Amino acid sequence: MTENGDPTTCPIISVENLVVAYERSEETVRAVDGVNLQIEPGTIAGLIGPNGAGKTTLLKTLLGLVSPTGGHVQVDGTDIAEHPHRAHAKMAAVLEGARSTYWRLTVRENLEFFSRLNAAECNDERIRATIDQLNLTDLSTEVVNDLSRGQKQRVSIAAALVQNVDVLFLDEPTLGLDTEGSLELQALLVDLAEQRGMTIVLSSHDLDAIESVCDRGIILDDGRIVADDDIENLVDVFRTEVYELVVEGQLSPAARSEIDQTYDLVSCTERRDRTTLEVAVPDAGRIHELTGTVVAHGSQIESVRTLEGSLETVLDSFAFDRSPTEDRCHPRSAL
Amino acid sequence: MSGGDPRTLSALASALSALVRRDLLIMRRYPLNTAGAVLGLYALFLLVYVGGRSLVGPSFGETLGALIVGFFLFVMANASYQSLAGLFATEAKWGTLEQLYLSPIGFGPIAVLLSLSSLLVTFSIGFAMLALMLLTTGESISLDLLSIVPIVALTLLSTIGLGLLFGGATVRYKNVSAVFGLVKFALVACITLGPTSTEFVALKLLPLTQGSYLLQRMMNEGVRLWELEPAELSVLALVGIAYFALGYALFRYCTDRARAAGVMGHY
């Protein structure tokens, strides 16, 4: 897996040894822990991970809203700590979902405000084009407070776009949206990257949205990047090779040891009457060898199924969100 | 986007106009709140007038100008030190504080522009209410605005500095409104100490005191701006600039601390 992007393209976002540490109750918490990252122009990158993984902190540090304890962030070659004004002229953010605009102003008044505020002249043509692009034409004179959550979210993005920036950051953009609103937003983000060449970095728990929108997935846990690759690659690893075997009773230590040495034992969950194994097999054809190994050690197989390849499966392969009722008998592997 | 510094004069002017327009639009969209503030100012002016008249008697008309200017100074000073802290708390709740921080103009200049915008709006409302009060009471005052406005502006520099300090403290510590009551009393004391500052020169270093002293001389003795001693004007300017610079530096310090603690925008 590549941690950095295509070396032939000049990155628009470059992060080097980024550390963000806080003092909490006499202990130091490293919310971001040694992150290195390069994102090329026109990429839609998704930050994924469980609660507390450091997604939002990383996003806010990229924006300069959180100052790092160590390391550097550059946006289009400008160090954000040294020249925040120049860096901010190239980026915009929607951090609070629908709450990034003034709800008592109309859609157009909001766009005019953010256009004037951000060192740009109030460009009527750009405002009109942005309103049209975000399907807000009929709502432009409406007070934002009267709009639906999905519409408010579009207004927030419009307010960011009207600033004519190269990079857009979004924190949980689909949060609270219904299916239709979420799909509309996803289509818009893809359009922005493809038509405007905009670089988009978003953090989300909505794995379906990340999978359908992002070119690249960056998985964080405990402030560290644990995987960073094209979304397709992340998902493909599991689409073709991971099997779930449910075995009656307990699996013998010898069987578990052999499976772990021969294949990649992703997880092993033991309950009183059955054991569930998730095993990554390097070649799909070798599934018969795997079942043969289990049977040879005297265990009865209840079922075998291919795990559906999805980002959720990928995330599930990391040590996130363990159920307290389950006894994980093997640490899950990292990609 | 160009790689040059985006903090040009035209960008600052554009941002100030955006903030003033926004403030006026928000006032329009919260009509009850706005009506309360406007009527409150009108009632205060009337109270000052009626109270002053009952205390001074028929000759009150001669001192009305001085009283009005002093009261106006208090209202503006109050708005300038309180508004920024209140605005930052509100913007954090609205989720727009981060957007202000991300402005290429810079958060420090944005804070100063927010103060100016608030002062302009307060001044406009206050002036309109003063005119209405004079119309209502049939009184008239004669003000030498050419002399008064520069003195008031320099005087308010010190309270804008205090406003930046409280604004920064709000960004870092979230709620500092409990100290406002005390500060209000302190500001009234600073204004009333104006004439005393001729005996105790150190009092001139307090915010508002030197400005209050010079304004009272202007109103009571008819002194014009160019007739004031250069040393007195220098003290006014230097004290104002010092408070402003200190407030700005502490604002920057507080916002840096908020960023280091990861609480910028939280409320």
XYZ file of C-alpha atoms in Angstrom:
602
model
C 0.000 0.000 0.000
C 1.273 3.441 -0.773
C 1.321 6.037 1.928
C 2.042 8.797 -0.506
C 0.389 9.473 -3.804
C 1.720 9.486 -7.321
C 5.285 10.840 -7.098
C 5.087 12.357 -10.595
C 2.335 14.809 -9.566
C 3.084 17.779 -7.338
C 0.948 17.407 -4.194
C -1.437 20.232 -3.272
C -1.473 19.083 0.350
C 1.710 17.883 1.949
C 1.900 16.742 5.563
C 5.154 15.811 7.224
C 5.534 14.102 10.622
C 2.432 15.828 11.973
C 1.863 15.468 15.699
C -0.935 17.026 17.765
C -0.711 16.317 21.490
C -2.947 17.578 24.302
C -2.539 17.465 28.044
C -5.620 15.760 29.507
C -5.850 14.895 33.224
C -2.090 14.801 33.716
C -1.491 12.628 30.674
C -0.508 13.513 27.143
C -2.955 12.434 24.467
C -1.570 12.246 20.935
C -4.633 12.988 18.818
C -2.505 12.973 15.662
C 0.607 10.868 15.879
C 3.270 11.160 13.182
C 1.078 11.537 10.119
C 2.738 11.794 6.711
C 0.498 12.486 3.777
C 0.548 13.847 0.252
C -2.607 14.560 -1.700
C -2.570 15.369 -5.396
C -4.759 18.027 -7.033
C -8.222 16.861 -8.069
C -8.249 13.994 -5.570
C -11.179 13.258 -3.288
C -9.586 11.828 -0.163
C -11.632 10.306 2.623
C -10.481 10.192 6.243
C -11.997 7.121 7.843
C -11.829 5.692 11.327
C -13.734 5.130 14.537
C -14.680 7.871 16.974
C -11.579 9.375 18.528
C -9.318 8.163 15.719
C -8.171 11.726 15.052
C -10.061 12.476 11.824
C -11.502 15.837 12.831
C -8.313 16.898 14.628
C -6.287 16.075 11.516
C -8.750 17.995 9.349
C -8.645 21.033 11.649
C -4.854 20.893 11.778
C -4.699 20.890 7.978
C -6.826 24.051 8.129
C -4.665 25.690 10.801
C -7.521 25.711 13.337
C -5.450 23.435 15.556
C -1.762 24.153 15.893
C 0.439 21.087 15.675
C 2.855 20.071 18.399
C 5.261 19.005 15.674
C 5.544 18.614 11.926
C 4.477 20.697 8.959
C 1.464 21.211 6.724
C 1.823 22.762 3.293
C -1.027 23.744 1.004
C 0.055 24.276 -2.591
C 3.608 24.846 -1.363
C 2.632 27.341 1.353
C 3.402 26.397 4.954
C 0.187 27.040 6.880
C 2.011 27.902 10.113
C 4.276 30.453 8.433
C 1.806 32.019 5.996
C -1.727 31.182 7.160
C -3.273 34.016 5.138
C -1.833 32.780 1.852
C -2.770 29.199 2.651
C -6.313 30.193 3.651
C -6.757 31.994 0.336
C -6.519 28.573 -1.323
C -8.849 26.616 0.922
C -12.335 26.603 2.378
C -14.097 24.322 4.812
C -17.516 23.121 5.837
C -16.963 21.926 9.376
C -20.278 22.056 11.131
C -22.319 20.525 8.357
C -25.328 22.714 7.859
C -24.110 25.189 10.504
C -21.407 27.026 8.592
C -23.549 29.898 7.362
C -25.791 32.582 8.839
C -29.239 31.079 9.102
C -30.982 34.433 9.319
C -29.565 35.598 6.010
C -30.831 34.468 2.634
C -28.830 32.104 0.457
C -27.637 34.940 -1.759
C -26.827 37.234 1.187
C -24.662 34.476 2.665
C -22.786 34.023 -0.594
C -22.268 37.775 -0.949
C -20.992 37.958 2.623
C -18.440 35.170 2.236
C -17.384 36.480 -1.150
C -16.692 39.960 0.269
C -15.144 38.649 3.478
C -12.524 36.541 1.807
C -10.531 39.185 0.041
C -12.442 38.521 -3.130
C -14.561 41.189 -4.706
C -18.242 40.465 -4.632
C -18.310 38.678 -7.977
C -21.941 38.547 -9.088
C -21.160 36.224 -11.946
C -19.448 33.706 -9.658
C -22.240 33.935 -7.105
C -24.852 33.292 -9.785
C -22.841 30.388 -11.240
C -22.365 28.846 -7.800
C -26.063 29.184 -6.987
C -26.907 27.479 -10.286
C -24.313 24.751 -9.847
C -25.653 23.845 -6.432
C -29.246 23.814 -7.582
C -30.137 26.729 -5.324
C -31.582 29.075 -7.954
C -35.151 28.819 -6.715
C -33.999 29.196 -3.116
C -31.599 32.115 -3.502
C -33.922 34.606 -1.810
C -34.989 32.206 0.934
C -33.706 32.648 4.481
C -31.404 29.697 5.228
C -33.290 28.935 8.454
C -36.339 27.947 6.376
C -34.484 25.350 4.298
C -34.169 21.598 4.843
C -30.970 20.162 6.278
C -29.828 18.954 2.860
C -30.459 22.390 1.357
C -28.598 24.061 4.228
C -25.691 21.722 3.595
C -25.661 22.787 -0.059
C -25.674 26.448 1.011
C -22.661 25.796 3.249
C -20.796 24.247 0.349
C -21.859 27.109 -1.940
C -20.517 29.618 0.595
C -17.198 27.772 0.513
C -17.099 27.504 -3.286
C -17.888 31.160 -3.904
C -14.472 31.946 -2.434
C -12.875 30.429 -5.558
C -10.556 28.074 -3.705
C -8.558 25.039 -4.825
C -9.098 22.823 -1.782
C -12.307 22.040 0.081
C -12.415 20.344 3.486
C -15.619 18.753 4.756
C -16.265 17.222 8.167
C -19.060 14.632 8.171
C -20.793 16.149 5.127
C -23.581 13.567 4.901
C -24.414 13.618 8.615
C -28.155 14.010 9.110
C -28.975 13.888 5.396
C -31.612 11.541 4.027
C -30.642 9.097 1.272
C -31.662 11.461 -1.508
C -29.785 14.380 0.032
C -26.712 12.254 0.587
C -26.691 11.000 -3.008
C -27.133 14.549 -4.335
C -24.207 15.714 -2.250
C -22.039 12.821 -3.372
C -22.769 13.607 -7.028
C -21.903 17.259 -6.395
C -18.537 16.422 -4.815
C -17.582 14.143 -7.704
C -18.624 16.886 -10.119
C -16.488 19.473 -8.300
C -13.420 17.284 -8.506
C -13.985 16.323 -12.129
C -15.206 19.656 -13.536
C -13.300 22.152 -11.404
C -10.279 19.993 -10.594
C -10.936 20.757 -6.956
C -9.162 18.770 -4.264
C -11.573 17.553 -1.597
C -10.665 16.112 1.786
C -13.555 14.796 3.819
C -13.963 12.889 7.023
C -16.973 10.702 7.496
C -18.487 7.740 9.252
C -20.655 7.200 6.171
C -18.644 4.437 4.548
C -21.028 4.069 1.611
C -20.517 7.730 0.776
C -16.753 7.468 1.130
C -16.691 4.368 -1.050
C -18.770 5.918 -3.800
C -17.159 9.382 -3.779
C -13.515 9.088 -2.763
C -10.586 8.147 -4.948
C -8.479 7.504 -1.912
C -9.100 6.216 1.588
C -6.962 7.124 4.560
C -7.758 4.981 7.574
C -6.857 6.424 10.949
C -6.723 4.799 14.347
C -5.312 6.339 17.519
C -4.071 9.303 15.518
C -2.020 7.168 13.144
C -2.566 6.255 9.518
C -3.054 2.500 9.448
C -3.908 2.268 5.762
C -3.748 4.662 2.852
C -4.594 3.577 -0.657
C -7.023 3.896 -3.526
C -10.494 3.045 -2.288
C -10.764 0.292 -4.900
C -7.557 -1.315 -3.693
C -8.672 -1.134 -0.087
C -11.952 -2.824 -0.918
C -10.530 -5.324 -3.437
C -8.241 -6.864 -0.882
C -11.285 -8.088 0.944
C -13.603 -8.599 -1.990
C -11.592 -11.492 -3.398
C -9.789 -13.046 -0.508
C -11.547 -12.957 2.825
C -13.706 -15.864 3.923
C -15.751 -16.387 7.002
C -15.766 -19.932 8.355
C -18.098 -20.931 11.159
C -16.821 -24.047 12.935
C -18.687 -26.118 15.518
C -17.249 -25.896 19.022
C -13.749 -24.704 19.784
C -10.945 -24.724 17.253
C -7.879 -26.591 18.458
C -4.746 -24.498 19.093
C -2.877 -26.589 16.520
C -5.471 -25.828 13.846
C -5.440 -22.143 14.696
C -1.660 -22.075 14.570
C -1.519 -23.804 11.189
C -4.159 -21.524 9.685
C -2.366 -18.460 10.998
C 0.973 -19.584 9.594
C -0.358 -20.684 6.199
C -2.934 -17.934 5.601
C -3.770 -14.624 7.246
C -6.068 -15.131 10.220
C -7.884 -11.800 10.255
C -9.998 -12.661 13.283
C -11.087 -15.533 15.416
C -14.128 -15.168 17.630
C -14.908 -17.961 20.044
C -18.305 -18.532 21.557
C -19.398 -21.501 23.637
C -20.776 -23.613 20.783
C -18.971 -22.263 17.754
C -15.928 -20.445 16.494
C -16.033 -17.867 13.707
C -12.899 -17.333 11.659
C -12.171 -14.628 9.144
C -9.282 -15.713 7.002
C -7.570 -13.878 4.166
C -6.565 -16.388 1.520
C -3.911 -15.253 -0.964
C -5.533 -17.137 -3.846
C -9.271 -17.737 -3.966
C -8.663 -21.251 -5.278
C -7.007 -22.224 -1.996
C -10.254 -22.056 -0.013
C -10.485 -25.854 -0.397
C -7.069 -26.227 1.236
C -8.259 -24.048 4.113
C -11.422 -26.083 4.717
C -9.341 -29.246 4.423
C -7.012 -27.987 7.147
C -9.927 -27.308 9.478
C -11.494 -30.719 8.879
C -8.124 -32.459 9.233
C -7.884 -31.093 12.748
C -11.194 -32.708 13.650
C -13.488 -29.710 13.443
C -16.847 -29.609 11.736
C -17.517 -26.681 9.415
C -21.013 -25.193 9.727
C -20.721 -22.646 6.960
C -18.312 -20.897 4.617
C -18.989 -17.600 2.900
C -17.071 -14.951 1.042
C -17.157 -11.686 2.878
C -18.676 -9.040 0.720
C -16.047 -6.544 -0.267
C -16.900 -3.178 1.228
C -15.163 -0.439 3.079
C -16.957 -1.613 6.188
C -15.197 -4.963 5.859
C -11.915 -3.150 5.497
C -12.508 -1.087 8.618
C -13.690 -4.172 10.446
C -10.313 -5.756 9.817
C -8.701 -3.215 12.088
C -8.925 -3.291 15.818
C -11.954 -0.958 16.024
C -15.092 -1.217 18.107
C -14.659 -4.572 19.747
C -17.763 -6.087 21.226
C -17.276 -6.727 24.944
C -19.204 -10.009 24.747
C -16.809 -11.494 22.243
C -13.495 -13.029 23.074
C -11.138 -12.096 20.294
C -8.513 -14.790 20.360
C -6.200 -13.215 17.817
C -5.270 -9.641 17.083
C -6.596 -8.526 13.777
C -4.032 -7.894 11.134
C -3.364 -4.608 9.485
C -3.210 -4.311 5.750
C -5.420 32.276 -6.728
C -2.362 34.457 -6.620
C 0.369 33.718 -4.131
C 0.563 37.322 -2.864
C -0.508 38.555 0.541
C -4.315 38.786 0.462
C -4.413 41.463 3.211
C -4.716 44.512 0.980
C -6.504 47.716 1.948
C -9.275 47.020 -0.545
C -9.705 43.529 0.934
C -10.015 45.031 4.429
C -12.550 47.586 3.174
C -14.487 44.841 1.415
C -14.533 42.746 4.605
C -15.671 45.716 6.716
C -18.522 46.448 4.325
C -19.498 42.749 4.428
C -19.548 42.768 8.232
C -21.572 45.999 8.478
C -24.075 44.723 5.901
C -24.326 41.409 7.749
C -24.874 43.141 11.108
C -27.645 45.292 9.658
C -29.294 42.321 7.934
C -29.203 40.248 11.123
C -30.700 43.176 13.046
C -33.501 43.279 10.489
C -34.114 39.538 10.830
C -34.320 39.751 14.640
C -36.784 42.651 14.793
C -37.835 42.243 18.429
C -34.255 42.112 19.689
C -33.327 45.123 17.559
C -36.385 47.079 18.678
C -35.456 46.334 22.282
C -31.903 47.636 21.775
C -33.050 50.772 19.933
C -35.800 51.605 22.398
C -33.411 50.854 25.252
C -30.970 53.469 23.944
C -33.788 55.972 23.433
C -35.034 55.358 26.971
C -31.510 55.799 28.363
C -31.093 59.142 26.578
C -34.464 60.274 27.885
C -33.537 59.116 31.390
C -30.289 61.078 31.263
C -32.214 64.120 30.032
C -35.032 63.925 32.565
C -32.665 63.076 35.439
C -30.272 65.863 34.498
C -33.062 68.396 34.179
C -34.510 67.566 37.595
C -31.059 67.828 39.192
C -29.758 70.946 37.452
C -32.977 72.842 36.873
C -33.703 75.325 34.067
C -30.008 75.919 33.260
C -29.697 72.286 32.260
C -29.816 73.203 28.573
C -26.311 74.694 28.876
C -24.787 71.415 30.140
C -26.882 69.110 27.976
C -24.193 68.907 25.267
C -21.486 67.800 27.718
C -23.793 65.256 29.292
C -24.828 63.846 25.937
C -21.222 63.550 24.724
C -20.186 61.858 27.974
C -23.084 59.475 27.796
C -22.414 58.755 24.113
C -18.798 58.008 24.988
C -19.935 55.542 27.651
C -22.381 53.790 25.291
C -19.738 53.477 22.556
C -17.038 52.357 25.000
C -19.411 49.776 26.394
C -20.217 48.488 22.901
C -16.564 48.359 21.882
C -15.319 46.274 24.811
C -18.336 43.988 25.118
C -19.354 43.341 21.533
C -16.401 41.243 20.436
C -16.691 38.761 23.296
C -20.442 38.464 22.706
C -19.972 38.114 18.961
C -17.371 35.363 19.279
C -19.596 33.418 21.682
C -22.526 33.759 19.254
C -20.450 32.927 16.170
C -19.111 29.803 17.918
C -22.691 28.713 18.631
C -23.689 29.438 15.025
C -20.732 27.394 13.724
C -19.397 30.384 11.794
C -16.419 31.285 13.999
C -14.166 28.914 12.066
C -15.254 30.584 8.833
C -14.120 33.944 10.204
C -10.829 32.390 11.303
C -10.282 30.951 7.820
C -10.577 34.328 6.148
C -7.368 35.114 4.248
C -7.456 38.555 5.858
C -6.467 36.953 9.155
C -8.315 36.465 12.414
C -6.703 39.456 14.166
C -7.720 41.982 11.497
C -11.162 40.345 11.313
C -11.563 40.885 15.078
C -10.683 44.571 14.713
C -13.102 44.913 11.780
C -15.832 43.219 13.829
C -15.280 45.828 16.561
C -15.382 48.662 14.046
C -18.511 47.281 12.435
C -20.191 47.016 15.823
C -19.120 50.574 16.703
C -20.409 51.952 13.401
C -23.773 50.287 13.910
C -23.982 51.398 17.564
C -22.992 54.929 16.591
C -25.646 55.073 13.864
C -28.397 53.821 16.165
C -27.206 56.008 19.039
C -27.074 59.067 16.804
C -30.571 58.394 15.465
C -31.900 57.933 19.003
C -30.177 61.107 20.172
C -31.819 63.027 17.325
C -35.176 61.498 18.235
C -34.702 62.416 21.885
C -33.891 66.034 20.975
C -36.949 66.144 18.729
C -39.111 64.703 21.481
C -37.911 67.142 24.125
C -37.585 70.188 21.904
C -33.989 70.702 23.092
C -31.057 71.460 20.841
C -27.321 71.030 21.260
C -24.434 72.498 19.355
C -21.559 70.108 18.767
C -18.233 70.804 17.033
C -18.024 67.401 15.354
C -14.721 68.236 13.643
C -13.120 68.488 17.080
C -15.128 65.843 18.902
C -14.978 62.906 16.461
C -11.132 62.556 16.401
C -10.982 62.736 20.207
C -13.750 60.157 20.570
C -12.037 57.880 18.024
C -8.691 58.035 19.861
C -10.448 57.551 23.200
C -12.239 54.449 21.955
C -8.956 52.881 20.797
C -8.326 51.895 24.431
C -11.720 50.191 24.834
C -11.328 48.457 21.475
C -8.077 47.112 22.946
C -10.011 45.884 25.990
C -12.575 44.371 23.621
C -9.826 42.447 21.815
C -8.580 41.148 25.167
C -12.064 39.957 26.185
C -12.685 38.588 22.681
C -9.480 36.548 22.874
C -10.376 35.356 26.355
C -13.799 34.234 25.056
C -12.188 32.246 22.234
C -9.902 30.503 24.740
C -12.039 30.286 27.887
C -15.509 30.441 26.257
C -17.439 32.520 28.780
C -16.052 35.614 30.443
C -19.282 37.613 30.610
C -19.264 37.566 34.434
C -16.528 40.218 34.479
C -18.446 42.619 32.244
C -20.469 44.090 35.113
C -17.269 44.982 36.956
C -15.654 46.418 33.833
C -18.722 48.593 33.223
C -18.338 50.175 36.665
C -14.616 50.595 36.076
C -15.289 52.390 32.777
C -17.775 54.755 34.423
C -15.107 55.473 37.044
C -12.508 56.123 34.323
C -14.837 58.614 32.610
C -15.655 60.449 35.833
C -11.955 60.590 36.784
C -11.299 62.771 33.729
C -11.029 66.160 35.490
C -9.070 64.642 38.426
C -6.331 63.570 36.046
C -4.887 67.116 36.101
C -3.908 66.548 39.729
C -2.892 62.877 39.475
C -1.136 62.545 36.123
C -0.919 58.746 36.410
C -4.724 58.624 35.988
C -4.211 59.698 32.382
C -2.894 56.185 31.727
C -6.318 54.667 32.418
C -8.553 53.948 29.443
C -11.087 56.721 28.642
C -9.821 59.104 31.340
C -7.726 61.413 29.163
C -10.376 61.379 26.421
C -13.074 62.206 28.949
C -10.950 65.078 30.319
C -10.354 66.578 26.868
C -13.970 66.185 25.786
C -15.209 67.936 28.918
C -12.817 70.817 28.246
C -14.137 71.037 24.706
C -17.750 71.010 25.797
C -17.445 73.254 28.874
C -14.758 75.707 27.761
C -15.439 75.663 24.030
C -11.862 74.577 23.258
C -11.295 73.386 19.665
C -9.196 70.378 18.665
C -6.321 72.534 17.331
C -6.333 74.626 20.505
C -5.523 71.618 22.725
C -1.929 71.254 23.947
C 0.099 68.826 21.786
C 1.309 67.048 24.943
C -2.289 66.333 26.035
C -3.179 65.045 22.571
C -0.017 62.918 22.495
C -0.946 61.308 25.822
C -4.418 60.534 24.461
C -3.002 58.986 21.280
C -0.218 57.042 23.006
C -2.487 55.630 25.725
C -5.057 54.608 23.087
C -2.439 52.990 20.871
C -0.832 51.222 23.850
C -4.134 49.687 24.993
C -4.996 48.725 21.429
C -1.576 47.126 20.828
C -1.689 45.279 24.160
C -5.243 44.071 23.493
C -4.272 42.896 19.997
C -1.180 41.062 21.302
C -3.229 39.346 24.030
C -5.913 38.473 21.480
C -3.270 36.781 19.326
C -1.873 35.013 22.398
C -5.314 33.737 23.462
C -6.200 32.491 19.964
C -2.816 30.750 19.702
C -3.518 29.080 23.060
C -7.005 28.080 21.834
C -5.471 26.525 18.711
C -2.861 24.689 20.754
C -5.598 23.345 23.059
C -7.750 22.416 20.042
C -10.725 24.455 21.238
C -10.988 27.064 18.489
C -14.676 27.273 17.626
C -15.871 25.099 20.511
C -18.433 26.565 22.850
